[in-house]
Every structure is written in C-alpha cells, then in structure tokens.
PDB file of C-alpha atoms in Angstrom:
ATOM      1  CA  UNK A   1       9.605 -17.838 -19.510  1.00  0.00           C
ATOM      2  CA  UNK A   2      12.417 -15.383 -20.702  1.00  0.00           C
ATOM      3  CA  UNK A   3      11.453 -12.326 -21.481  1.00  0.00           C
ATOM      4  CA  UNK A   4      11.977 -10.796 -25.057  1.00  0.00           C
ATOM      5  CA  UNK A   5      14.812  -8.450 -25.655  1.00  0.00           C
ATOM      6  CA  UNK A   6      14.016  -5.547 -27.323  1.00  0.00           C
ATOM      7  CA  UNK A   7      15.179  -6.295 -30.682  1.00  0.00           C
ATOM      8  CA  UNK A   8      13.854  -9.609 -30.605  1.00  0.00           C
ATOM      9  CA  UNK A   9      10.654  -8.130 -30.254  1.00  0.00           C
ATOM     10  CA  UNK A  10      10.889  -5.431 -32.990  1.00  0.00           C
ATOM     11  CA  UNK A  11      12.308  -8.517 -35.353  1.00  0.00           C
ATOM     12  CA  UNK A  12       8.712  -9.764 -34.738  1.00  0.00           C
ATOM     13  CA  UNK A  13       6.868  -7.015 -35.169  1.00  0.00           C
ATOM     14  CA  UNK A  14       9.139  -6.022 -38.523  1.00  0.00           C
ATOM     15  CA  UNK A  15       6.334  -8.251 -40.958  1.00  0.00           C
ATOM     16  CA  UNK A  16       3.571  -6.626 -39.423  1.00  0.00           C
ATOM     17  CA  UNK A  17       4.341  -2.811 -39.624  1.00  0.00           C
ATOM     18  CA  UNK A  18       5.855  -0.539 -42.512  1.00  0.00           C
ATOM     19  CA  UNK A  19       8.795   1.371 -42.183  1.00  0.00           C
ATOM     20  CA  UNK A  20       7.827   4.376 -40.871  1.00  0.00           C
ATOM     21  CA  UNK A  21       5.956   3.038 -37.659  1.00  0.00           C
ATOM     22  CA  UNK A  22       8.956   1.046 -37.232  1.00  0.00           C
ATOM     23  CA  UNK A  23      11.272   4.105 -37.341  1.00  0.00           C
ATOM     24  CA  UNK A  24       9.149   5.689 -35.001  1.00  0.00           C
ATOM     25  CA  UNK A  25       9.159   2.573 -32.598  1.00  0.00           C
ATOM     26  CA  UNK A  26      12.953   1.809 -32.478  1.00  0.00           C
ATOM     27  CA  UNK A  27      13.870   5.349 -32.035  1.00  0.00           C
ATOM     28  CA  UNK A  28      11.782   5.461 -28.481  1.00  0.00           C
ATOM     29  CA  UNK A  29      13.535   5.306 -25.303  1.00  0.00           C
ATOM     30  CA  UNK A  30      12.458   2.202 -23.252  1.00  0.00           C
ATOM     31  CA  UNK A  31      13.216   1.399 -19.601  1.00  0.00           C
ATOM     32  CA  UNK A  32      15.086  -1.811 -18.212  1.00  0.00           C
ATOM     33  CA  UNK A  33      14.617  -2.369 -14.769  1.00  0.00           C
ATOM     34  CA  UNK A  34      17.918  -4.516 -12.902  1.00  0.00           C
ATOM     35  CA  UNK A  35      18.994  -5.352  -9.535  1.00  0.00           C
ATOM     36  CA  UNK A  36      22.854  -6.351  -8.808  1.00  0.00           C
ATOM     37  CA  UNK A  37      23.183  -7.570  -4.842  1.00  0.00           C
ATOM     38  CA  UNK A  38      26.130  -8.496  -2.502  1.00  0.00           C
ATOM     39  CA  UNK A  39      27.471  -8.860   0.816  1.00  0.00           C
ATOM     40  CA  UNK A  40      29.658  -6.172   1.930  1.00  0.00           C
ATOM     41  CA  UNK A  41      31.451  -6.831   4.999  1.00  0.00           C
ATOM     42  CA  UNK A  42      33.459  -4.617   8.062  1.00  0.00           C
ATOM     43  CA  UNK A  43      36.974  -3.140   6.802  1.00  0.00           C
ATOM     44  CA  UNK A  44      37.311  -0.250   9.039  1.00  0.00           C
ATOM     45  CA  UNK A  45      35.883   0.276  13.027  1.00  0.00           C
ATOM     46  CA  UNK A  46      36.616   3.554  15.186  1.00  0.00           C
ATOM     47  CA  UNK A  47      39.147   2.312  18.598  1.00  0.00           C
ATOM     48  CA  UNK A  48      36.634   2.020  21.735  1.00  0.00           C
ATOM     49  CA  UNK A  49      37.918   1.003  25.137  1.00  0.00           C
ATOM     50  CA  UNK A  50      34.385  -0.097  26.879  1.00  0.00           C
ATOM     51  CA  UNK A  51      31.675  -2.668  25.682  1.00  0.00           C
ATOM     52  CA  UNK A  52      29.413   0.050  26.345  1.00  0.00           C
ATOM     53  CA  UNK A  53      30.914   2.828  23.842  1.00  0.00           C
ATOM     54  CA  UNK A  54      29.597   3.264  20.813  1.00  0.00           C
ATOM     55  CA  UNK A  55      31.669   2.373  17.358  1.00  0.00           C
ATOM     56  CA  UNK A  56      31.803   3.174  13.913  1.00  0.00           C
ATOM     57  CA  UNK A  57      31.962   0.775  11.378  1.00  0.00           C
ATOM     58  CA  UNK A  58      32.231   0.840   7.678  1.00  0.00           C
ATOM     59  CA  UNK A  59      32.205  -1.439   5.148  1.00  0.00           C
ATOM     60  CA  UNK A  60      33.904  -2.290   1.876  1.00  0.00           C
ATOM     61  CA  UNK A  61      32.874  -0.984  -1.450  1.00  0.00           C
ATOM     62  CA  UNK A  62      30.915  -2.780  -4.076  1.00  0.00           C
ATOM     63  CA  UNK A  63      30.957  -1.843  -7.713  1.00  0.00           C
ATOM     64  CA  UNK A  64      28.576  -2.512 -10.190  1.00  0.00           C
ATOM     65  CA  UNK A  65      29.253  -2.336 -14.088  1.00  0.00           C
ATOM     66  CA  UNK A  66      25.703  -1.615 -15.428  1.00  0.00           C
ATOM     67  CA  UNK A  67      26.915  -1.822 -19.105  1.00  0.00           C
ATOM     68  CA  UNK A  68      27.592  -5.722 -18.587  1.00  0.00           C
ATOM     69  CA  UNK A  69      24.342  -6.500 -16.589  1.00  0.00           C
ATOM     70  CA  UNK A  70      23.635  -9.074 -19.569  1.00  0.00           C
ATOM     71  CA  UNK A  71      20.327  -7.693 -19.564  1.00  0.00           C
ATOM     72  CA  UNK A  72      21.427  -4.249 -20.257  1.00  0.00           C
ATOM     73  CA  UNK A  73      23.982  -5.477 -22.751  1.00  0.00           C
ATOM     74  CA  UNK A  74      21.809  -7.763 -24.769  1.00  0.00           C
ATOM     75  CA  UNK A  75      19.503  -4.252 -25.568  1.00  0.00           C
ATOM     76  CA  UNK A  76      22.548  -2.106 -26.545  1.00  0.00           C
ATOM     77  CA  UNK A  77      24.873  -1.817 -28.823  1.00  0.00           C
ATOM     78  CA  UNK A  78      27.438   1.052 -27.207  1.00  0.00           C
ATOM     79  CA  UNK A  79      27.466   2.370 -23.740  1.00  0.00           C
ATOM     80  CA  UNK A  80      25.786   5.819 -25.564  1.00  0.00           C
ATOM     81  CA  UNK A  81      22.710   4.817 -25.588  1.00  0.00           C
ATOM     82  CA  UNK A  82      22.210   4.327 -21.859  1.00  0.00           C
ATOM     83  CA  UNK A  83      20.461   7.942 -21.499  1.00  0.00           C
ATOM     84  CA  UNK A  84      19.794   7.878 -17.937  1.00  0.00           C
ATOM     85  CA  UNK A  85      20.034   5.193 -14.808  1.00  0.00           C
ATOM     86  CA  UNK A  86      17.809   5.500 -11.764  1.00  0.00           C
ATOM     87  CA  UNK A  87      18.226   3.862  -8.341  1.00  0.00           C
ATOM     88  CA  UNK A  88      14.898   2.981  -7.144  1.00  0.00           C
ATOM     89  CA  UNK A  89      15.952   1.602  -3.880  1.00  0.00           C
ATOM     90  CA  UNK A  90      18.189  -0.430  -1.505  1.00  0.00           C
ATOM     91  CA  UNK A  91      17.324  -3.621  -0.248  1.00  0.00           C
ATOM     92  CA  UNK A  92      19.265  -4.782   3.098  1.00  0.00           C
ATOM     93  CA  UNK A  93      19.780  -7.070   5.542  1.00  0.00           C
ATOM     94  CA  UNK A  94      22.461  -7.626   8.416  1.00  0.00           C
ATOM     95  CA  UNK A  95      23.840 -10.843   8.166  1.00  0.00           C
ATOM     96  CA  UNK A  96      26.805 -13.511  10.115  1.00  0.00           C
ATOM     97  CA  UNK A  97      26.580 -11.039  12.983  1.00  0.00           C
ATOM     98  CA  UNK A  98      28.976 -11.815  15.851  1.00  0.00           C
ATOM     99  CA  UNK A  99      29.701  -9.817  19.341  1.00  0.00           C
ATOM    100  CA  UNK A 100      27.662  -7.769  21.546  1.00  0.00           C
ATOM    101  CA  UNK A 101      24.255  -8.530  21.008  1.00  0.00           C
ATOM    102  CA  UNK A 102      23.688  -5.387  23.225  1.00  0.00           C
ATOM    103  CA  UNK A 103      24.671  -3.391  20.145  1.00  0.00           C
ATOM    104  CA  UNK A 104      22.161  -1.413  18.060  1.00  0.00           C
ATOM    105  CA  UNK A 105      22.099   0.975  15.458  1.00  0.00           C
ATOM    106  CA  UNK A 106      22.395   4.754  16.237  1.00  0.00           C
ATOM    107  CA  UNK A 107      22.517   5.920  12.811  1.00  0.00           C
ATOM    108  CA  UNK A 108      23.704   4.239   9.922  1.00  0.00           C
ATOM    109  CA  UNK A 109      23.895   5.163   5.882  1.00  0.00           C
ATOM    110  CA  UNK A 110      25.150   4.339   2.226  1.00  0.00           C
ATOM    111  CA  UNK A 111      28.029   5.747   0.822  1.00  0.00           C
ATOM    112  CA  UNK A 112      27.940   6.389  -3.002  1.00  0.00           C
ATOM    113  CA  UNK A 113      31.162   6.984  -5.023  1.00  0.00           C
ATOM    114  CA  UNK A 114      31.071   8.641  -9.146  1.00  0.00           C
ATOM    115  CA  UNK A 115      33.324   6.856 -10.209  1.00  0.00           C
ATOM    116  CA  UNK A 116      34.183  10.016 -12.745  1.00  0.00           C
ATOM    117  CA  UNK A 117      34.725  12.282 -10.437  1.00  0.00           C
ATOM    118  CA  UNK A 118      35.062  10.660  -7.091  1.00  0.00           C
ATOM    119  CA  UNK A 119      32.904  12.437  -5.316  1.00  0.00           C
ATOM    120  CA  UNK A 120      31.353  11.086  -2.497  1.00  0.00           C
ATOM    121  CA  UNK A 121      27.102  11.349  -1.630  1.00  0.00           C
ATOM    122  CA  UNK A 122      26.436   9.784   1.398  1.00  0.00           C
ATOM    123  CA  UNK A 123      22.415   8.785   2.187  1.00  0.00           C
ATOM    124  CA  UNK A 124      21.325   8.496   5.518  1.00  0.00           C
ATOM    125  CA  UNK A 125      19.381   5.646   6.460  1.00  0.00           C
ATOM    126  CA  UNK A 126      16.294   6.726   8.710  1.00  0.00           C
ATOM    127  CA  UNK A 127      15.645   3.160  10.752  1.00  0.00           C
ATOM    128  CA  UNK A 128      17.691   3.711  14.117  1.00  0.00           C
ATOM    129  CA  UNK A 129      17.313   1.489  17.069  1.00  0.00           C
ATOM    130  CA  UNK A 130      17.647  -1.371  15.093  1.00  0.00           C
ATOM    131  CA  UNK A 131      19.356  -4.716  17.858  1.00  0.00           C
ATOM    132  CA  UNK A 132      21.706  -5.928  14.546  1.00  0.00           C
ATOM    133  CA  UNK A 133      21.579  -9.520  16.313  1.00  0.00           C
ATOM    134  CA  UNK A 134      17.997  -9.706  16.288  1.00  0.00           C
ATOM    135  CA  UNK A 135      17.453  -8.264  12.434  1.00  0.00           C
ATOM    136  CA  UNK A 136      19.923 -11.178  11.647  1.00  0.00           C
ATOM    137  CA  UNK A 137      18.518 -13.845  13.659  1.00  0.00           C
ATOM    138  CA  UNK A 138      15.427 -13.048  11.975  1.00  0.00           C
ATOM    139  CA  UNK A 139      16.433 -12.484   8.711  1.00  0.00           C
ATOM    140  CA  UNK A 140      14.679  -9.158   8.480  1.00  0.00           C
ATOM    141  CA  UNK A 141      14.844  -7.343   5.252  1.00  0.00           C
ATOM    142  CA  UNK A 142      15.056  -3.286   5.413  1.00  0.00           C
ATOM    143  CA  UNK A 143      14.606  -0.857   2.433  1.00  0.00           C
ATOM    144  CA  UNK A 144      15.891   2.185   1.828  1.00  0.00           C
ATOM    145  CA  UNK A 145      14.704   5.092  -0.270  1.00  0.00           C
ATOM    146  CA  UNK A 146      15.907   8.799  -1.329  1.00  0.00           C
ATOM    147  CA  UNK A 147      17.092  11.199  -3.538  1.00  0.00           C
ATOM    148  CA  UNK A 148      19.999   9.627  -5.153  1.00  0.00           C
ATOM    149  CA  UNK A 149      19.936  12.396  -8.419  1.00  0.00           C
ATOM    150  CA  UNK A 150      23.325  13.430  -7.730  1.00  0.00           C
ATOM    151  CA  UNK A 151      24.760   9.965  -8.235  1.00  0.00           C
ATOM    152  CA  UNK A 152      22.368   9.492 -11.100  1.00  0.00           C
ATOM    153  CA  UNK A 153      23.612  12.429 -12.531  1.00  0.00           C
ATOM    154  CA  UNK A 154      27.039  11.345 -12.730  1.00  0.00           C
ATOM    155  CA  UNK A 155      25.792   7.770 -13.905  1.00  0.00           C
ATOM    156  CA  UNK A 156      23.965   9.869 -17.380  1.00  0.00           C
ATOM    157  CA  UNK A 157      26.821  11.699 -17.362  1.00  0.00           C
ATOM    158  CA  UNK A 158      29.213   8.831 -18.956  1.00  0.00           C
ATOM    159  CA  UNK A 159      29.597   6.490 -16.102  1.00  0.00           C
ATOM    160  CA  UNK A 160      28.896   2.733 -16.074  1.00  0.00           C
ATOM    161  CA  UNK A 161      29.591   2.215 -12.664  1.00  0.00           C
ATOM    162  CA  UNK A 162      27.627   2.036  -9.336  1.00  0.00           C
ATOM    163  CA  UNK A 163      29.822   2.301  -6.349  1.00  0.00           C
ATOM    164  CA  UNK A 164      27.780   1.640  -2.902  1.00  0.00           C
ATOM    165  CA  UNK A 165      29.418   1.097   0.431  1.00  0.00           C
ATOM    166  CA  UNK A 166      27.698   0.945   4.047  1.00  0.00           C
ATOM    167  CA  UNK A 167      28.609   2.850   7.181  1.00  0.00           C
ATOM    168  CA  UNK A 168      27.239   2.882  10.538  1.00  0.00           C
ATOM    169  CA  UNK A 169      26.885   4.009  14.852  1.00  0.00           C
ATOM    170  CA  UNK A 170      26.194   1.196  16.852  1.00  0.00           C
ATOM    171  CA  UNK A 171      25.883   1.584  20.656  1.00  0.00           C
ATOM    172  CA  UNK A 172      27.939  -1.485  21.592  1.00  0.00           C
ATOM    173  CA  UNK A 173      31.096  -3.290  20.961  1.00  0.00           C
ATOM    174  CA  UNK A 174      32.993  -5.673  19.518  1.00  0.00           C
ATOM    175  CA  UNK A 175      30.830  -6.127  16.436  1.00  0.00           C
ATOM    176  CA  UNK A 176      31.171  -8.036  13.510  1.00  0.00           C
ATOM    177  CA  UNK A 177      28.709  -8.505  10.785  1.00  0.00           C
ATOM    178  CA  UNK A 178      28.072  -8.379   6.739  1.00  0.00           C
ATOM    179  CA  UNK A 179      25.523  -6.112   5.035  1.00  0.00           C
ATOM    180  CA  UNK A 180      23.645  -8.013   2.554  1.00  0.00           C
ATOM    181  CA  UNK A 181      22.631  -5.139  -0.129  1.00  0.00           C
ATOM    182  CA  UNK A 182      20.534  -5.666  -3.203  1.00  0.00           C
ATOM    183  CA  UNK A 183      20.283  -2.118  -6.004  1.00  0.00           C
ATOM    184  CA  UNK A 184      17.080  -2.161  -7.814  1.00  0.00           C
ATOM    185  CA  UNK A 185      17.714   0.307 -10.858  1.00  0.00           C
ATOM    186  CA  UNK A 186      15.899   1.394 -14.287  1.00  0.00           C
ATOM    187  CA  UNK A 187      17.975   2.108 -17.645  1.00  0.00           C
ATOM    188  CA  UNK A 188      17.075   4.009 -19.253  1.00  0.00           C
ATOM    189  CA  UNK A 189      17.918   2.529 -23.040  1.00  0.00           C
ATOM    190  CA  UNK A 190      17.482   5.502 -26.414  1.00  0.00           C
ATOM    191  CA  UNK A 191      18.447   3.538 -29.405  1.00  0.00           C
ATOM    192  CA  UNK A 192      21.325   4.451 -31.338  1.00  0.00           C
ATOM    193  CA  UNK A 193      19.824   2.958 -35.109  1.00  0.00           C
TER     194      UNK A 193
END
C-alpha cells in the first residue's frame, strides 16, 4: 500500500479539524526519509609494476538530484522548503570483480562533492582487510556511517545535489570491480503555505 503524501493526508484531515489546528499542523516541519543507489565503477588506478604492489583506485561520481526524488517532489512545492537533508548512511557492496583475487582492501573511503562550492569531504571507511573477490562472491553488504555535517551543510545551504564517489588501497593488482552504493537520507520538508 502507498503511503499518503503529506497533503493528501491534511486534505483528509481538513473536515475534521478547524482552521487554526490546521494552521498549526501544515506549518510543522516533517521528515521524508529516501534512498537513491547505483553502481559506480573504476575510472582512474595509480601505475604499479608488480602483482604484489599495492594500487589506488577511484571511481566515477554519482549525482543525486534530491528535489526530483518523486517522493520529495510530490511533498513540495519549491526547492525552499527543503530545510535540511541528512545522510544517515551508505550501503555497499563490491560487485563484477575481476583480477587478483590476492587483492584486499588497505583503506578505502567516499568522496563527497558540494556541488555549490566544490569542495571536496572525503569519509574514511573503517573496514580494512576486506579480500574484494570474496565480499563479491558472497554478495556481502557493508555499511558505512559518520559525520557527514559538512556536506549536509552545504545541502541546507541551497543545494539539491548529492555528489558521492568511491576511492580505495588495495594490496594487489590488476583489479577491476564496481561499487554498488545505496544513500539512505531524511528531508527535512517546512511548508511554504
């Protein structure tokens, strides 16, 4: 079953309340909670000579409009009354992985771009060790949690955009893989009535 939008569910309640209590209830903020995912795969690797030395990878950059999730844009009317977006986490997963199955990962991390004022916040991902063949192979899922305020801040600040890339130290070579991401976020929705 769909769930209501939010004016759909004040155009109920509109016969049971007066006008006041209905001023008061549209003028609350309310959360919406989304998730946008996709794959990102390699675009850039650091030159290595030996299977055994380690190489940097990173991805290419997905970007997510959050003012046309149709969920957010079915509860607003202008991109104004988005007062705040929060990224609750990352889901991931390493996925068509071909190469070295020796390789592993040393340290690895997102990249987050404003889109406003292009700068860059970069948020290290704590699970090292990780044998990408095997996490594919076995379709393990990984999530990833932090402080992403500064790229929240830019997001309340006027931008509609999430900009998320993956980078990476793995201890073998050649590699080739995707990361399979998936952004859980919360709107924050203030109606502008």
């Amino acid at each position: 079953m769909k769930a209501l939008t939010p004016f759909l569910y004040l155009a109920l309640l509109l016969p049971l309340m007066g006008c006041e209590e209905l001023e008061e209830l549209i003028e609350e903020e309310f959360d919406v909670s989304i998730s946008f995912a996709g794959d990102l795969g390699i675009v850039s690797e650091t030159a290595v000579s030996e299977e055994t030395d380690p190489i940097t990878v990173a991805t290419e950059l997905a970007t997510y409009r959050i003012e046309s999730d149709p969920d957010i844009a079915n509860a607003i009317n202008d991109r104004g009354e988005i007062s705040k977006v929060t990224i609750d986490r990352v889901r991931y997963s390493y996925k068509d992985f071909e190469g070295n199955e020796e390789a592993f990962v040393i340290e690895s991390g997102f990249t987050f771009a404003d889109p406003n004022t292009m700068s860059i916040f970069t948020s290290e991902i704590l699970d090292s060790g990780i044998r990408i063949a095997e996490a594919d192979f076995r379709n393990d899922a990984f999530f990833h949690e932090d402080d992403f305020s500064p790229i929240e801040a830019g997001l309340a600040a006027g931008s509609t955009s999430i900009i998320i890339g993956y980078f990476g130290t793995l201890s073998h070579n050649p590699v080739d893989f995707k990361v399979g991401i998936t952004v859980d976020v919360t709107v924050t929705i203030k109606p502008d009535i």
